Amino acid sequence: MLTTKRRPSRSISESQRFPRSNMKKSFVGPLLTILVIVVLAGLYAYMYYQVNRQEKKMTELQTTIAKDSQTVAGVVNFINASLQNAQPQK
């Protein structure tokens, strides 16, 4: 009859096969993933805030430019009309 040796992996107890240190190491991956996601979400929120703030400034600037352009056009038209009326007629 043949006798075979038992493999050492079968004789190791369950607690020796899966040490608790692996559990602590496997917890770092998900924690880092969550941290990266939170940082990216924070950056996204900050950029969204900055873009909206710049858009408000741009809209205000466009409104100011339009009003100032109308004012300048009115002054130029007034000056042109005054010069045409002041020229001696032939």
PDB file of C-alpha atoms in Angstrom:
ATOM      1  CA  MET A   1       0.000   0.000   0.000  1.00  0.00           C
ATOM      2  CA  LEU A   2       1.209   3.472  -0.863  1.00  0.00           C
ATOM      3  CA  THR A   3       1.537   6.050   1.809  1.00  0.00           C
ATOM      4  CA  THR A   4       1.585   9.708   0.975  1.00  0.00           C
ATOM      5  CA  LYS A   5       2.623  12.598   3.064  1.00  0.00           C
ATOM      6  CA  ARG A   6       0.093  15.195   3.878  1.00  0.00           C
ATOM      7  CA  ARG A   7       0.657  18.591   2.394  1.00  0.00           C
ATOM      8  CA  PRO A   8       1.636  21.195   4.965  1.00  0.00           C
ATOM      9  CA  SER A   9      -1.033  23.653   3.791  1.00  0.00           C
ATOM     10  CA  ARG A  10      -3.765  21.264   4.865  1.00  0.00           C
ATOM     11  CA  SER A  11      -2.380  20.882   8.318  1.00  0.00           C
ATOM     12  CA  ILE A  12      -2.151  24.620   9.047  1.00  0.00           C
ATOM     13  CA  SER A  13      -4.945  25.908  11.213  1.00  0.00           C
ATOM     14  CA  GLU A  14      -7.397  28.493   9.944  1.00  0.00           C
ATOM     15  CA  SER A  15      -5.986  31.313  12.073  1.00  0.00           C
ATOM     16  CA  GLN A  16      -2.483  30.723  10.726  1.00  0.00           C
ATOM     17  CA  ARG A  17      -3.647  30.679   7.135  1.00  0.00           C
ATOM     18  CA  PHE A  18      -5.376  34.068   7.316  1.00  0.00           C
ATOM     19  CA  PRO A  19      -3.496  36.330   9.682  1.00  0.00           C
ATOM     20  CA  ARG A  20      -5.207  39.461  10.971  1.00  0.00           C
ATOM     21  CA  SER A  21      -2.520  41.700   9.531  1.00  0.00           C
ATOM     22  CA  ASN A  22      -3.961  41.156   6.050  1.00  0.00           C
ATOM     23  CA  MET A  23      -7.252  42.589   7.211  1.00  0.00           C
ATOM     24  CA  LYS A  24      -5.568  45.808   8.265  1.00  0.00           C
ATOM     25  CA  LYS A  25      -3.687  46.055   4.984  1.00  0.00           C
ATOM     26  CA  SER A  26      -6.809  45.502   2.895  1.00  0.00           C
ATOM     27  CA  PHE A  27      -8.556  48.369   4.706  1.00  0.00           C
ATOM     28  CA  VAL A  28      -6.018  50.930   3.418  1.00  0.00           C
ATOM     29  CA  GLY A  29      -7.017  50.562  -0.252  1.00  0.00           C
ATOM     30  CA  PRO A  30     -10.700  51.486   0.137  1.00  0.00           C
ATOM     31  CA  LEU A  31      -9.799  54.245   2.581  1.00  0.00           C
ATOM     32  CA  LEU A  32      -7.401  55.818   0.093  1.00  0.00           C
ATOM     33  CA  THR A  33      -9.985  55.449  -2.664  1.00  0.00           C
ATOM     34  CA  ILE A  34     -12.607  57.241  -0.578  1.00  0.00           C
ATOM     35  CA  LEU A  35     -10.090  59.950   0.309  1.00  0.00           C
ATOM     36  CA  VAL A  36      -9.223  60.501  -3.362  1.00  0.00           C
ATOM     37  CA  ILE A  37     -12.912  60.673  -4.293  1.00  0.00           C
ATOM     38  CA  VAL A  38     -13.580  63.227  -1.529  1.00  0.00           C
ATOM     39  CA  VAL A  39     -10.626  65.360  -2.661  1.00  0.00           C
ATOM     40  CA  LEU A  40     -11.777  65.225  -6.291  1.00  0.00           C
ATOM     41  CA  ALA A  41     -15.328  66.158  -5.256  1.00  0.00           C
ATOM     42  CA  GLY A  42     -13.933  69.096  -3.277  1.00  0.00           C
ATOM     43  CA  LEU A  43     -11.902  70.277  -6.255  1.00  0.00           C
ATOM     44  CA  TYR A  44     -14.945  69.966  -8.490  1.00  0.00           C
ATOM     45  CA  ALA A  45     -17.058  72.018  -6.075  1.00  0.00           C
ATOM     46  CA  TYR A  46     -14.329  74.675  -5.786  1.00  0.00           C
ATOM     47  CA  MET A  47     -13.952  74.950  -9.566  1.00  0.00           C
ATOM     48  CA  TYR A  48     -17.743  75.134  -9.973  1.00  0.00           C
ATOM     49  CA  TYR A  49     -17.843  77.996  -7.473  1.00  0.00           C
ATOM     50  CA  GLN A  50     -14.981  79.826  -9.187  1.00  0.00           C
ATOM     51  CA  VAL A  51     -16.529  79.458 -12.662  1.00  0.00           C
ATOM     52  CA  ASN A  52     -19.869  80.814 -11.432  1.00  0.00           C
ATOM     53  CA  ARG A  53     -18.128  83.732  -9.726  1.00  0.00           C
ATOM     54  CA  GLN A  54     -16.181  84.565 -12.888  1.00  0.00           C
ATOM     55  CA  GLU A  55     -19.341  84.255 -14.980  1.00  0.00           C
ATOM     56  CA  LYS A  56     -21.106  86.792 -12.751  1.00  0.00           C
ATOM     57  CA  LYS A  57     -18.164  89.181 -13.080  1.00  0.00           C
ATOM     58  CA  MET A  58     -18.135  88.719 -16.856  1.00  0.00           C
ATOM     59  CA  THR A  59     -21.869  89.415 -17.117  1.00  0.00           C
ATOM     60  CA  GLU A  60     -21.492  92.545 -14.988  1.00  0.00           C
ATOM     61  CA  LEU A  61     -18.571  93.704 -17.115  1.00  0.00           C
ATOM     62  CA  GLN A  62     -20.522  93.155 -20.344  1.00  0.00           C
ATOM     63  CA  THR A  63     -23.437  95.159 -18.958  1.00  0.00           C
ATOM     64  CA  THR A  64     -21.120  98.000 -17.925  1.00  0.00           C
ATOM     65  CA  ILE A  65     -19.420  98.016 -21.325  1.00  0.00           C
ATOM     66  CA  ALA A  66     -22.781  98.159 -23.124  1.00  0.00           C
ATOM     67  CA  LYS A  67     -23.932 101.108 -20.978  1.00  0.00           C
ATOM     68  CA  ASP A  68     -20.631 102.945 -21.409  1.00  0.00           C
ATOM     69  CA  SER A  69     -20.687 102.362 -25.169  1.00  0.00           C
ATOM     70  CA  GLN A  70     -24.154 103.887 -25.371  1.00  0.00           C
ATOM     71  CA  THR A  71     -23.002 106.866 -23.319  1.00  0.00           C
ATOM     72  CA  VAL A  72     -19.936 107.414 -25.499  1.00  0.00           C
ATOM     73  CA  ALA A  73     -21.999 107.062 -28.656  1.00  0.00           C
ATOM     74  CA  GLY A  74     -24.446 109.661 -27.339  1.00  0.00           C
ATOM     75  CA  VAL A  75     -21.642 112.113 -26.519  1.00  0.00           C
ATOM     76  CA  VAL A  76     -20.008 111.616 -29.942  1.00  0.00           C
ATOM     77  CA  ASN A  77     -23.344 112.131 -31.700  1.00  0.00           C
ATOM     78  CA  PHE A  78     -23.949 115.304 -29.679  1.00  0.00           C
ATOM     79  CA  ILE A  79     -20.498 116.661 -30.586  1.00  0.00           C
ATOM     80  CA  ASN A  80     -20.967 115.806 -34.257  1.00  0.00           C
ATOM     81  CA  ALA A  81     -24.393 117.471 -34.322  1.00  0.00           C
ATOM     82  CA  SER A  82     -22.970 120.574 -32.616  1.00  0.00           C
ATOM     83  CA  LEU A  83     -20.112 120.813 -35.114  1.00  0.00           C
ATOM     84  CA  GLN A  84     -22.430 120.475 -38.076  1.00  0.00           C
ATOM     85  CA  ASN A  85     -24.686 123.227 -36.728  1.00  0.00           C
ATOM     86  CA  ALA A  86     -21.725 125.530 -35.981  1.00  0.00           C
ATOM     87  CA  GLN A  87     -20.249 125.359 -39.481  1.00  0.00           C
ATOM     88  CA  PRO A  88     -20.966 128.510 -41.523  1.00  0.00           C
ATOM     89  CA  GLN A  89     -23.387 127.901 -44.297  1.00  0.00           C
ATOM     90  CA  LYS A  90     -22.267 128.847 -47.766  1.00  0.00           C
TER      91      LYS A  90
END
